[in-house]
Coordinates of C-alpha atoms in Angstrom, one line a residue:
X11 CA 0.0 0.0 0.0
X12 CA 1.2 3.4 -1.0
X13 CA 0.2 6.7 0.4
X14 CA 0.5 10.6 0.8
X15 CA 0.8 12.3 4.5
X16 CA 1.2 15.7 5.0
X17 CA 0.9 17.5 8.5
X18 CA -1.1 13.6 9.0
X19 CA -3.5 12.5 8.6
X20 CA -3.2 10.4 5.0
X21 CA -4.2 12.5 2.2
X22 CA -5.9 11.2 -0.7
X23 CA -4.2 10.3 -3.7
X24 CA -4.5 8.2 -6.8
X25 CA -3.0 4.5 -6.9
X26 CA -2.0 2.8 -9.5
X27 CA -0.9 -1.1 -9.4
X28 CA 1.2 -3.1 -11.6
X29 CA 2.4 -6.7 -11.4
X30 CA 5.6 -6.1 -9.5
X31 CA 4.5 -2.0 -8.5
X32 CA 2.3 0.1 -6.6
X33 CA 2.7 3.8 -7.1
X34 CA 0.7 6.8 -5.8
X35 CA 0.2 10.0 -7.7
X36 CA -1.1 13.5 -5.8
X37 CA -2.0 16.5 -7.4
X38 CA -2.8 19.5 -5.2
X39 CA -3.1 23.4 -6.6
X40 CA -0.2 24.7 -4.4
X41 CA -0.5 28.3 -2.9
X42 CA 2.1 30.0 -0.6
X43 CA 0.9 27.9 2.6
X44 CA 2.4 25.3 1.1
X45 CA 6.3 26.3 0.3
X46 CA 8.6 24.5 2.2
X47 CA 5.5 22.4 3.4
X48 CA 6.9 18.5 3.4
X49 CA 5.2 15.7 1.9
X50 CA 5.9 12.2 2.7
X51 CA 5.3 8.9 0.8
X52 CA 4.7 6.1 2.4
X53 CA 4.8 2.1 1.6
X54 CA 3.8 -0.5 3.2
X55 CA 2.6 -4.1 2.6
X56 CA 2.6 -7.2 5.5
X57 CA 6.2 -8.0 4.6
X58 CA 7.3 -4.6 6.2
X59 CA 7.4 -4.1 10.3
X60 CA 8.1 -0.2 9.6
X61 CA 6.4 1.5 6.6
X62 CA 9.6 2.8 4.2
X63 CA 9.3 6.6 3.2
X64 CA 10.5 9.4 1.2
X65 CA 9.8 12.7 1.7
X66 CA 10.1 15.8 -0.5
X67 CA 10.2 19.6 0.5
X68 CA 8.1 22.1 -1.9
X69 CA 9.4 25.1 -3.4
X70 CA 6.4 27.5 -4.5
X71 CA 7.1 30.7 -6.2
X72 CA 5.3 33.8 -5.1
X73 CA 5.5 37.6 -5.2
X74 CA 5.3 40.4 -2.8
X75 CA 1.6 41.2 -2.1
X76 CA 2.7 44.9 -0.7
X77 CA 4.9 47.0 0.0
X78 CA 5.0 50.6 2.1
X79 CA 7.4 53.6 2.7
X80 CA 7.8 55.0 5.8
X81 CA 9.9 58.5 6.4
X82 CA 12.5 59.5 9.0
X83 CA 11.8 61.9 10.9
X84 CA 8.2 62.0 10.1
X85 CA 8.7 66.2 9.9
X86 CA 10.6 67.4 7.1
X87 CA 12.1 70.7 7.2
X88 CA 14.3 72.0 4.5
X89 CA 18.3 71.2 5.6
X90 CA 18.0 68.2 7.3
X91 CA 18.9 64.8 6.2
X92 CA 15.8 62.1 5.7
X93 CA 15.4 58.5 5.1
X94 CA 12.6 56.6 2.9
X95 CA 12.4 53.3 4.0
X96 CA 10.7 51.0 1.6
X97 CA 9.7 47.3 3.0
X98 CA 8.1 44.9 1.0
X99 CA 6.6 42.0 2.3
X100 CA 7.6 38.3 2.3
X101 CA 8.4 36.7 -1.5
X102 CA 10.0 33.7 -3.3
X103 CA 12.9 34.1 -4.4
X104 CA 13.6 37.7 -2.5
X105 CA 11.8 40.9 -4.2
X106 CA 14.4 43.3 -5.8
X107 CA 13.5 46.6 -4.6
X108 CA 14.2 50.0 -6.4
X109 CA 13.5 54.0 -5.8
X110 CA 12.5 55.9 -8.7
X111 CA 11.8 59.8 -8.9
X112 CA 10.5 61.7 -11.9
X113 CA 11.4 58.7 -14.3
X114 CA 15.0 58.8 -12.7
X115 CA 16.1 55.4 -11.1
X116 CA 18.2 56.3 -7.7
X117 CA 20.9 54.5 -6.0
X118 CA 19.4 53.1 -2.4
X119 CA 21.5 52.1 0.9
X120 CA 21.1 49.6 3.4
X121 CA 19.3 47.4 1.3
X122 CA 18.4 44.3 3.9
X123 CA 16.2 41.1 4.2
X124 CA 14.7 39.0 6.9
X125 CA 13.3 36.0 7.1
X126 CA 8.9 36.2 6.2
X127 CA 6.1 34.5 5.8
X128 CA 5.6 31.1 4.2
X129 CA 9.3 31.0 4.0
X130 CA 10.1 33.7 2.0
X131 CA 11.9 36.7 2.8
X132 CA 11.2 40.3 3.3
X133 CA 13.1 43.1 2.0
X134 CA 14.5 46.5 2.7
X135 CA 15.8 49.8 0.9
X136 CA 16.2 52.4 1.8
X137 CA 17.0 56.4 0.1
X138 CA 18.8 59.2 1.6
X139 CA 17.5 62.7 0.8
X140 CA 19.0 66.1 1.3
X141 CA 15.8 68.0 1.7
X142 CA 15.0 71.1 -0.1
X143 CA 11.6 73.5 0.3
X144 CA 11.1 73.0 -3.7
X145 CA 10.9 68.8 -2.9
X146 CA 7.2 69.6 -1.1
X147 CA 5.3 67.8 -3.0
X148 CA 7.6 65.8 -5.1
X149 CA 6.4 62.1 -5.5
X150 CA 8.8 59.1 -5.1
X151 CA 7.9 55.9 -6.4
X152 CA 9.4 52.4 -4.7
X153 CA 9.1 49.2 -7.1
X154 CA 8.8 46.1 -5.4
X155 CA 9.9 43.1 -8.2
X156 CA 9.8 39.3 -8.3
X157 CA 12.2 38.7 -11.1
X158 CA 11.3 35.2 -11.7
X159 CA 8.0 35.7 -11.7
X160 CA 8.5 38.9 -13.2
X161 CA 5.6 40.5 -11.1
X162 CA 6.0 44.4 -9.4
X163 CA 4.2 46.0 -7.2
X164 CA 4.5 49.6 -6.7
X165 CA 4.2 52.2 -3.6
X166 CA 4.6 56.0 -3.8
X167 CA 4.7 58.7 -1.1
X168 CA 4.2 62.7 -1.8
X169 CA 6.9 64.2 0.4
X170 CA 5.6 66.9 2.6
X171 CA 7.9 69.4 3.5
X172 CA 7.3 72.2 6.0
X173 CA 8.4 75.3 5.7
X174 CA 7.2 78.8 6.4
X175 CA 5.4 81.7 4.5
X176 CA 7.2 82.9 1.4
X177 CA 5.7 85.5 -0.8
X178 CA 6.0 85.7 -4.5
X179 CA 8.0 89.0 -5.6
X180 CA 5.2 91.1 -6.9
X181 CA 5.3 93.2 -10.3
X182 CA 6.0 96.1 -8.3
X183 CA 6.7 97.3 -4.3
X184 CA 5.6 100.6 -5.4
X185 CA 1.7 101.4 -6.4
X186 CA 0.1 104.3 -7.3
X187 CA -3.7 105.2 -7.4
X188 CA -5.6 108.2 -7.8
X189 CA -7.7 110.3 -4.7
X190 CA -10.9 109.8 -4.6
X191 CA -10.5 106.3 -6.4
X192 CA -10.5 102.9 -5.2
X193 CA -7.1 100.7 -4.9
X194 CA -6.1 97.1 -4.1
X195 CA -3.4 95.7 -3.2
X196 CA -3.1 91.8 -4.2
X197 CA -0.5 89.9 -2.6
X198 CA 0.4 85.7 -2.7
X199 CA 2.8 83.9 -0.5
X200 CA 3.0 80.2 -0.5
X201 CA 4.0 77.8 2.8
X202 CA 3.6 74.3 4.4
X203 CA 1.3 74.3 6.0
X204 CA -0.8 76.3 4.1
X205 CA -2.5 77.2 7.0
X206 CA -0.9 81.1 6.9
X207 CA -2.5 84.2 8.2
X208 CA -2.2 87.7 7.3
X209 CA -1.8 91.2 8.9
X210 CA -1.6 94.4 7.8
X211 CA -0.2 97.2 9.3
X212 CA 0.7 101.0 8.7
X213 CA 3.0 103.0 10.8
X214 CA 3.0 100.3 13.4
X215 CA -1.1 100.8 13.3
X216 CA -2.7 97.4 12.3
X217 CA -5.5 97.9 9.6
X218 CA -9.0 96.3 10.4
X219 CA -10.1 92.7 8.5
X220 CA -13.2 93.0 9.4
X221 CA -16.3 95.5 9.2
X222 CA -17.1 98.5 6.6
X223 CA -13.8 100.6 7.7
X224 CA -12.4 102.5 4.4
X225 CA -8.9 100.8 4.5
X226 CA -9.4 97.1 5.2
X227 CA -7.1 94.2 5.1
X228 CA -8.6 90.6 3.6
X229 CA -5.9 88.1 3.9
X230 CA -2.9 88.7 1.4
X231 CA -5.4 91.4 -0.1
X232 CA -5.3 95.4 1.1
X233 CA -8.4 97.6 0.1
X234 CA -8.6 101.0 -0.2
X235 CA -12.3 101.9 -1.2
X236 CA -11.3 105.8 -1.4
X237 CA -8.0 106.9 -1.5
X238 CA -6.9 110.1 0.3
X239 CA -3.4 111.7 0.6
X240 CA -3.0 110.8 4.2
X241 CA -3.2 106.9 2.5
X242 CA 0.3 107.5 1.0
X243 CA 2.8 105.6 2.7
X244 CA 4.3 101.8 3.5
X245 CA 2.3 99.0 4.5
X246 CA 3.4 96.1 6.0
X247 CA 1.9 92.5 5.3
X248 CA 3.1 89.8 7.4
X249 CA 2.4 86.0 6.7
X250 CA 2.4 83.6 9.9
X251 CA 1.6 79.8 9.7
X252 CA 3.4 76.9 12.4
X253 CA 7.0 77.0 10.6
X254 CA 7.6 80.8 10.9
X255 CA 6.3 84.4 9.3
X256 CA 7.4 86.3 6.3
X257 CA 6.8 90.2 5.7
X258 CA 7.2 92.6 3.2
X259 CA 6.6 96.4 2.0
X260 CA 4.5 97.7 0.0
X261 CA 4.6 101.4 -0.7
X262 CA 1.5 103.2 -1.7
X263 CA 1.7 106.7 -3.7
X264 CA -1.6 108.9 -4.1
X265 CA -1.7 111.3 -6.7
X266 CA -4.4 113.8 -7.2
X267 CA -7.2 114.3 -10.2

């Protein structure tokens, strides 16, 4: 009698007998469970005290199912060194890993593996980054790649960088507008976070936000709904979020009909 065990009890198999043979086929549909799983065959008739045996050790091929980045420190301020740290999880043979930016492959560190599931091992890469403010934003991509499979997964992050209020040069520091007219004042600054609030001030005086006044300030945005000459002068618009503040001038010149 010939027969399949795995993890026992006897599994069912097919026999087939000849006039000086007995052999046993099995046919399972493996999945990852069952790499390095061992299956045993096992004869025995009345002649044999101890049943003889051989037993085989599966290989099954898989790939990584995912992968994720993490980033060191989690806070990233322009002038400080950070580490992405991509980690795929367990494959068969080991997943190449590989960072990519903008199209561009780039050169990882520390690349690792451990031991994982089902046998298979889990992998490591990591990228150092020199950060910059203009990387806010910027998306890096880490590929995850059983080779023999040829199967990838991939994983991206959006790198957000903090940094504080920075305002975009205007046209001109100097504006001009008639008495009697209206004028506005338009500014922009960018930061992360985006958070960012604004004051206005002239001659140390801070100019309203709110209300009907004839001078008010509405964010980055200074309104003057009827110049006079007394208007002329510099303003002052400061831009505060959690990272720091940012001002700049703006002078205002008033000339008459």
């Amino acid at each position: 009698m010939v027969n399949f065990v795995h993890r026992r009890p006897a599994i069912k198999s097919i026999s087939k007998t000849t006039d000086q043979s007995v052999s046993a086929e099995l046919s399972i549909v493996a999945n990852v469970t069952d790499n390095q799983a061992q299956y045993r065959c096992e004869a025995h008739n009345s002649a044999t005290e101890i049943p003889l045996f051989e037993t085989k050790v599966l290989t099954v091929h898989f790939a990584p199912e995912t992968a994720k980045i993490r980033i060191e420190p989690t806070e990233l301020r322009p002038g400080i060194e950070a580490t992405l740290i991509c980690d795929s999880s367990s494959s068969n043979p080991p997943a190449k890993l590989a960072w990519r930016h903008e199209g561009t492959i780039l050169e990882g560190t520390n690349n690792s593996s451990k031991a994982g599931l089902w046998g298979g091992t889990v992998s490591s890469l990591e990228l150092k980054l020199n950060i910059t403010q203009d990387m806010d934003g910027h998306v890096y991509i880490c590929q995850s790649t059983n080779e023999m499979l040829q199967r990838s997964i991939n994983v991206a992050v959006n790198l957000p960088v903090l940094y504080e209020p920075q305002f975009s040069p205007p046209a001109e520091t100097t504006v001009s507008g008639v008495a009697g007219e209206p004028l506005a004042v338009a500014l922009v600054a960018t930061g992360n976070p985006s958070a960012i609030a604004y004051t206005w001030t002239k001659d140390g005086q801070r100019i309203a936000s709110s209300g009907v006044p004839r001078i008010v300030s509405e964010g980055p945005i200074l309104n003057i709904t009827k110049l006079k000459r007394s208007d002329a002068g510099v303003y002052t618009c400061e831009a505060i979020n959690s990272q720091g503040s940012a001002m700049i001038n703006i002078t205002v010149q008033v000339k008459c009909k």
